[in-house]
CSV table of C-alpha atoms in Angstrom, one decimal:
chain,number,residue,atom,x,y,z
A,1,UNK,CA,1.1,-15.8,7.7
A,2,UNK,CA,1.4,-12.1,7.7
A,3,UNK,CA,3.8,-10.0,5.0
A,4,UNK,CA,5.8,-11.8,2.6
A,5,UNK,CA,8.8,-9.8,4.2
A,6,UNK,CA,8.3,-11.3,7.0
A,7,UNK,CA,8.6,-14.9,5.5
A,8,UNK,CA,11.5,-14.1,3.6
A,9,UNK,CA,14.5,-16.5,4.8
A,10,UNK,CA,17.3,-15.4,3.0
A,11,UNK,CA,18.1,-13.7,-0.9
A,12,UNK,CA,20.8,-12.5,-3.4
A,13,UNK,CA,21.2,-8.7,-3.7
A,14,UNK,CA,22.8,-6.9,-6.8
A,15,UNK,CA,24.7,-3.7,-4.9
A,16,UNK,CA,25.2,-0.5,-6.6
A,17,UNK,CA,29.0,-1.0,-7.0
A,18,UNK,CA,28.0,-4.5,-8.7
A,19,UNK,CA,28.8,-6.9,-6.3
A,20,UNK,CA,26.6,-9.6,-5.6
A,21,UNK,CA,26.0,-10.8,-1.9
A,22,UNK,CA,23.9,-12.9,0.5
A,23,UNK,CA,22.0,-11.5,2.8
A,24,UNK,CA,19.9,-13.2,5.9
A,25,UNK,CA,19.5,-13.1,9.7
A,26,UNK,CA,23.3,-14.3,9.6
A,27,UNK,CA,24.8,-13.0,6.9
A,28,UNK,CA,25.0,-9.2,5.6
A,29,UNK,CA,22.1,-9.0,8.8
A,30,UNK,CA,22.0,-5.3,8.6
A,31,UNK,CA,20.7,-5.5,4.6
A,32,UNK,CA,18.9,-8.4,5.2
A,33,UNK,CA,16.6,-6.0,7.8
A,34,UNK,CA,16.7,-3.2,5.2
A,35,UNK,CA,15.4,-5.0,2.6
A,36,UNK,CA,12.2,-6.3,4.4
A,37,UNK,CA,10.5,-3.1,3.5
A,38,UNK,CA,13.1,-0.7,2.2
A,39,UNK,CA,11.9,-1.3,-0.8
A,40,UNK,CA,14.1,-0.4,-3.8
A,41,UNK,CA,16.8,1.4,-1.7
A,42,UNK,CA,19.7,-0.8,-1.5
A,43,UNK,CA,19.6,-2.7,-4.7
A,44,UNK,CA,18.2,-5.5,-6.8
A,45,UNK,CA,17.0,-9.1,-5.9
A,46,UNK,CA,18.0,-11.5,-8.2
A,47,UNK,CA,17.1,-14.5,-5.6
A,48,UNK,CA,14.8,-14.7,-2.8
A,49,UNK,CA,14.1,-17.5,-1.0
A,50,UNK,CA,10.7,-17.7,1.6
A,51,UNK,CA,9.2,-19.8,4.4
A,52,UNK,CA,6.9,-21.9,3.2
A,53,UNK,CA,3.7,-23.1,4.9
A,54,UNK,CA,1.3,-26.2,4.3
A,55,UNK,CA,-2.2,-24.7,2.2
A,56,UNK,CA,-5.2,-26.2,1.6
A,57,UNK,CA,-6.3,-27.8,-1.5
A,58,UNK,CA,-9.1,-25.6,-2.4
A,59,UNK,CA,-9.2,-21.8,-2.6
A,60,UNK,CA,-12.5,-19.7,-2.9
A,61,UNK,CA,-13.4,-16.4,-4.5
A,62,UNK,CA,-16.6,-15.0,-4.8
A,63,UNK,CA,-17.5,-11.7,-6.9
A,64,UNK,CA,-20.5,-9.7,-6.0
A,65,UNK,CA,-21.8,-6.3,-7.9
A,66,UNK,CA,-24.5,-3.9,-6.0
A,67,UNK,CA,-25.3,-0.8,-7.3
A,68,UNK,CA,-25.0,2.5,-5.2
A,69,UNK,CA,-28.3,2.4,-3.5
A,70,UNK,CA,-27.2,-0.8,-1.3
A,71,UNK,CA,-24.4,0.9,-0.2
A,72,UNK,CA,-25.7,0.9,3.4
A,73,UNK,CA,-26.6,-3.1,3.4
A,74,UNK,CA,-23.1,-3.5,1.8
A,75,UNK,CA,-21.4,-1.7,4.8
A,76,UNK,CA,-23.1,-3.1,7.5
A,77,UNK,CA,-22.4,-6.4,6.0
A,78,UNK,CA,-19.0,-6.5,6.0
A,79,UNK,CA,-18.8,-4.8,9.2
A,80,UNK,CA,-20.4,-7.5,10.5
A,81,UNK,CA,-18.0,-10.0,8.8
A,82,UNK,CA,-15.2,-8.2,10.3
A,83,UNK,CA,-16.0,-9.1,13.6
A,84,UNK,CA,-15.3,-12.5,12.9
A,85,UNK,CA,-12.7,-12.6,10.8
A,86,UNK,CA,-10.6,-15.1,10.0
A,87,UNK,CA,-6.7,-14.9,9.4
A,88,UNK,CA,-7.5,-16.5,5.6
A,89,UNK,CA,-10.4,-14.4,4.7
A,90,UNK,CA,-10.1,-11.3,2.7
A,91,UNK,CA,-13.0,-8.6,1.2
A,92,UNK,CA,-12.0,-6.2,-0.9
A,93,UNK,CA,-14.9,-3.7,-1.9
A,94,UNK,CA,-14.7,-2.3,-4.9
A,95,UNK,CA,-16.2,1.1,-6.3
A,96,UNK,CA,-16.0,1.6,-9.7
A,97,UNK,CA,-18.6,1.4,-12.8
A,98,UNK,CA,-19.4,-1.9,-13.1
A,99,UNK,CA,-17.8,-5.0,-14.4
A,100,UNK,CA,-19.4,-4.5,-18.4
A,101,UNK,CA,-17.0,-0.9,-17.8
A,102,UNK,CA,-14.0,-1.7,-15.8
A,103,UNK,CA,-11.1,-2.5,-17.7
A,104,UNK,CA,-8.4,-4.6,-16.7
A,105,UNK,CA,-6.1,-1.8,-14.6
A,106,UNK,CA,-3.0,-3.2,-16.2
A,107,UNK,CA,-4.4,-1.9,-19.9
A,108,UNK,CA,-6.1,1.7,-19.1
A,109,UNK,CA,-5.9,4.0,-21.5
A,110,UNK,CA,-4.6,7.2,-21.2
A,111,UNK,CA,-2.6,7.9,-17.8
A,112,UNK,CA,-3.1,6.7,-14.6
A,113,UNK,CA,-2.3,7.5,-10.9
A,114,UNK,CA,-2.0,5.8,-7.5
A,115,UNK,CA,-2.7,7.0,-3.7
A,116,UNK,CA,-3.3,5.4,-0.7
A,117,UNK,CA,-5.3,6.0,2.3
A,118,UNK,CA,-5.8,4.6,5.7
A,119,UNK,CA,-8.6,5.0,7.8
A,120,UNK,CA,-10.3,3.8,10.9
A,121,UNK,CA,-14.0,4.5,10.3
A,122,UNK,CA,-16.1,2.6,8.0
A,123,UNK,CA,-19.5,3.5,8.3
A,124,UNK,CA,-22.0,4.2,5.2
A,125,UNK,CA,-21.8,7.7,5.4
A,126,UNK,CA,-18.0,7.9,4.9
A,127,UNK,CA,-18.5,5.3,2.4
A,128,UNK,CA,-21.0,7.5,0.9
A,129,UNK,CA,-19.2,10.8,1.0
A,130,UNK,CA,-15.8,9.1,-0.9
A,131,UNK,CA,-19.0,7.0,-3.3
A,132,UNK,CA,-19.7,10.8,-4.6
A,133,UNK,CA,-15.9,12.0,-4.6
A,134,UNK,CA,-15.4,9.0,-6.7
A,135,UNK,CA,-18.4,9.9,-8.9
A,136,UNK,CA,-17.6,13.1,-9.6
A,137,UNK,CA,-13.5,11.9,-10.7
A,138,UNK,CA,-14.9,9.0,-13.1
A,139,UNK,CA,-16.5,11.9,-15.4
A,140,UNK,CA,-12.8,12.8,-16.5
A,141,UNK,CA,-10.8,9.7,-15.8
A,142,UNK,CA,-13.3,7.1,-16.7
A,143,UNK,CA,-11.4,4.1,-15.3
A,144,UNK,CA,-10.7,5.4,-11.5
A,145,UNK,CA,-11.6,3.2,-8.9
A,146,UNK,CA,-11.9,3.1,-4.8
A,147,UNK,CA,-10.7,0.2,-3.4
A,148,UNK,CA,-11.1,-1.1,0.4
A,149,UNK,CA,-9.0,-3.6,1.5
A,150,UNK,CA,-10.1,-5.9,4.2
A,151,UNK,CA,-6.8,-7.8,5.2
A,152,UNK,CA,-6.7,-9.5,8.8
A,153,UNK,CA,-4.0,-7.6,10.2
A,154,UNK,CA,-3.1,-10.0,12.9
A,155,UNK,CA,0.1,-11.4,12.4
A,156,UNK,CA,1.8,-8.3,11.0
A,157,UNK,CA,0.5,-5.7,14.2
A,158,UNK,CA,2.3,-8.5,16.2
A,159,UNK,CA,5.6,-8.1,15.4
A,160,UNK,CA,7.6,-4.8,17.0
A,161,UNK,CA,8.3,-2.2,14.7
A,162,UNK,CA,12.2,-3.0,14.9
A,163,UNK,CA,11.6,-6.6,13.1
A,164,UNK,CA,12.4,-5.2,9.9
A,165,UNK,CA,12.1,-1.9,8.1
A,166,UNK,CA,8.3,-2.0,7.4
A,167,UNK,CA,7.0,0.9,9.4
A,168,UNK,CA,3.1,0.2,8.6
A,169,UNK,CA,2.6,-2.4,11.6
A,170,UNK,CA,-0.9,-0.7,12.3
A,171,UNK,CA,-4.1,-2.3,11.9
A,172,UNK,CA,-5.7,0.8,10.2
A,173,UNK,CA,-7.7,-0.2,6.8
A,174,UNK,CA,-5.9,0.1,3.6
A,175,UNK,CA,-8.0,1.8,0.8
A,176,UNK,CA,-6.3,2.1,-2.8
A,177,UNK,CA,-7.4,5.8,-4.3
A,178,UNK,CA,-6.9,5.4,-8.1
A,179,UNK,CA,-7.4,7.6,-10.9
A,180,UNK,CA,-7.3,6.0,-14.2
A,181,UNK,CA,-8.0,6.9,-18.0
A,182,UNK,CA,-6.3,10.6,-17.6
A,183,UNK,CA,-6.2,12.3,-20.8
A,184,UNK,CA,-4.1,15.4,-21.8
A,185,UNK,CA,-7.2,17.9,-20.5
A,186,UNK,CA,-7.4,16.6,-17.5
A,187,UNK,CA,-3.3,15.3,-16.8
A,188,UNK,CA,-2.6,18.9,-15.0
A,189,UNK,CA,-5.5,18.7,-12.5
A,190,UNK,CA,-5.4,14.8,-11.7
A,191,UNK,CA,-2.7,15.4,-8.5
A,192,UNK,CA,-4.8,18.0,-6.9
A,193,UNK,CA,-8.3,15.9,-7.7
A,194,UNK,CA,-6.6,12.5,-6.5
A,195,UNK,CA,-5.6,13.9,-3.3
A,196,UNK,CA,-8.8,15.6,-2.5
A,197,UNK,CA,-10.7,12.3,-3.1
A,198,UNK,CA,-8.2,10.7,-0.8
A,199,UNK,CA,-8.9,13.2,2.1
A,200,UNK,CA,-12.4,12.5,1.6
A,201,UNK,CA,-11.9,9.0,2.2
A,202,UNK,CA,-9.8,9.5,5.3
A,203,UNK,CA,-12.3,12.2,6.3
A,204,UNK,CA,-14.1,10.3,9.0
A,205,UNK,CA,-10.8,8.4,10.5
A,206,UNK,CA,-8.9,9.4,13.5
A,207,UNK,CA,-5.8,12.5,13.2
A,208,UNK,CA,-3.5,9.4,13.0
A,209,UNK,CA,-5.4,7.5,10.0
A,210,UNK,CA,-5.3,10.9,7.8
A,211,UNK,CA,-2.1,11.9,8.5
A,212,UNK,CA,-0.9,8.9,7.2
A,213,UNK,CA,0.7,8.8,3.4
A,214,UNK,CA,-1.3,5.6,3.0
A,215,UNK,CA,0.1,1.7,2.1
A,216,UNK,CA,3.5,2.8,0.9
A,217,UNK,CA,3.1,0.9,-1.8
A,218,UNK,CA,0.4,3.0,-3.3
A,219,UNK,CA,2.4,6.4,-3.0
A,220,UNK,CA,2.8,7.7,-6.6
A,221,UNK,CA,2.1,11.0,-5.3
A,222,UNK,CA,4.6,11.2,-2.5
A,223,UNK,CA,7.7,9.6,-3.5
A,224,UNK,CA,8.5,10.9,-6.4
A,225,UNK,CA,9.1,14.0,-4.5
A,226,UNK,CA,12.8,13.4,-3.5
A,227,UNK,CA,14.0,17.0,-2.7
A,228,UNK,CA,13.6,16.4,0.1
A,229,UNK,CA,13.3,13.0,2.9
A,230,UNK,CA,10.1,15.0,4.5
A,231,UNK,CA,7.9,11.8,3.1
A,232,UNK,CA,10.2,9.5,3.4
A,233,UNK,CA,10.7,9.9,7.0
A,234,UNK,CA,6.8,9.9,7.4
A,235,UNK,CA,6.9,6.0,5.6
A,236,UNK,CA,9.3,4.8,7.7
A,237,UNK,CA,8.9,6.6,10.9
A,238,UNK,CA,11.8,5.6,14.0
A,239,UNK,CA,13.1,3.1,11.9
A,240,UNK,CA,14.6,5.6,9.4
A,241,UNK,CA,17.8,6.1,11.0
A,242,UNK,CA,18.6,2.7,11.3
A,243,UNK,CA,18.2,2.7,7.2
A,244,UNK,CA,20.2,6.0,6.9
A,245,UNK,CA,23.1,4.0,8.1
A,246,UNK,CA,22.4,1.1,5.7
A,247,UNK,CA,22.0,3.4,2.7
A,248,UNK,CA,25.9,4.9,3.6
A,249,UNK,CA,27.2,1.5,3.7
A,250,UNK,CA,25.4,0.1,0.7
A,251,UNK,CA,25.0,2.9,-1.1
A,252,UNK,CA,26.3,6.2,-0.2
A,253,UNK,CA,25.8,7.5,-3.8
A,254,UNK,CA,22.0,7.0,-3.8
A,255,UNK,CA,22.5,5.5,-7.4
A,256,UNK,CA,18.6,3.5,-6.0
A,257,UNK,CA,17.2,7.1,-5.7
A,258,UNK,CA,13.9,6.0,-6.8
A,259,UNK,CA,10.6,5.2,-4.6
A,260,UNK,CA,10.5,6.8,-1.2
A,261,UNK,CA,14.5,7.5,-1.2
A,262,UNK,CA,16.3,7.0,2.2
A,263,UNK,CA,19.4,9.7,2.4
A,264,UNK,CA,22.4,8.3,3.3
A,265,UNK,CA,23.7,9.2,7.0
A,266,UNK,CA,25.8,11.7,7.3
């Protein structure tokens, strides 16, 4: 049924100025657009309500370990999934020590950090390549994991750009970059280390796929960088304006400056 943004029918927004409105396709239309993928620009939901649809009864998930030497077979198989793919079927491949290792990523110790990647080749030797990136990270952060996402992309590539402000209507692959367990040694190299595993993974993939910041949602090391609106811009491409607006009307004093903050229009 595609993004949950795109299901959402209507909500109650907390402003910066403390007023609490509706928003929806008739009411406050302009905020109800900016918050379908603005993210936490314009202020805070208290209520949302979403489009419901009918489900089956039963849901399946299935959890499979292979160690490195099957990476090949691994690839090939899910390559061959992806041709068929349904709209309700999702594989998420996984590279990280193995399940007796991996803590929950919710309780790691020590630090952590997030980056995304897109890409638009996945073939065993790119898998390969990021497999020893990955290898080399996990000596110093001993809980960092690679993981591809294999969403079907359908229903959100279909809508125009202009539906709302999520920019990402692509159907590149998602791959979460995370480097987990970083202690005080190895805190003031992590950045450089995390992006350099992420450009391996995105090595392979077109100029478009690795110029990408990635699933915005997985951009710790972009947007905190609020100096300037250089990454910012890049997340939300020609939809930005329309969100520079919104941001002056909603909140001209950027007191939601956190995220990938949209600067108010001049």
């Amino acid at each position: 049924h595609g993004l949950a943004a795109d299901n959402l029918i209507s909500a109650t927004v907390v402003l910066a100025n403390g007023e609490i409105v509706e928003v929806s396709e008739t009411e406050n239309a302009d905020l109800f657009w900016g918050i379908r993928g603005g993210g936490s620009n314009f202020g805070v939901l208290a209520e949302l309500r979403v489009k419901l649809h009918p489900q089956r009864a039963d849901a399946y998930a299935v959890s499979y370990s292979y160690p490195p030497s099957r990476i090949t077979e691994v690839v090939e198989e899910i390559n061959r999934w992806r041709q068929a793919q349904k709209v309700h079927e999702t594989v998420f491949m996984l590279i990280a020590l193995g399940p007796d290792k991996q803590n929950d990523m919710n309780n790691v110790d020590g630090g952590k950090l997030f980056c995304g990647a897109h890409i638009d080749v996945f073939d065993a030797a790119q898998v390969r390549k990021s497999f020893e990136g990955w290898e080399e990270m996990v000596k110093k952060a001993p809980n960092s994991v690679l993981m591809y996402e294999f969403y079907h992309y359908g229903k959100v590539a279909a809508l125009p750009l202009e539906h709302a402000a999520f920019a990402q209507r692509h159907e590149l692959m998602t791959v979460l970059c995370a480097c987990m367990g970083i202690g005080d040694d190895y805190a003031p190299y992590a950045r450089d280390e995390l992006l350099k595993l992420r450009n391996t993974v995105a090595g392979s993939s077109s100029k478009a796929a690795q110029e990408s910041l990635g699933y915005c949602n997985y951009g710790d090391l972009f947007c905190t960088l609020n100096e300037t609106d250089e990454y910012t811009k890049k997340i939300f491409g020609s939809n930005y304006p329309r969100l520079q607006e919104i941001k002056k009307k909603y909140d001209p004093d950027m007191v939601f400056n956190r995220w990938f903050a949209i600067q108010p229009a001049n």
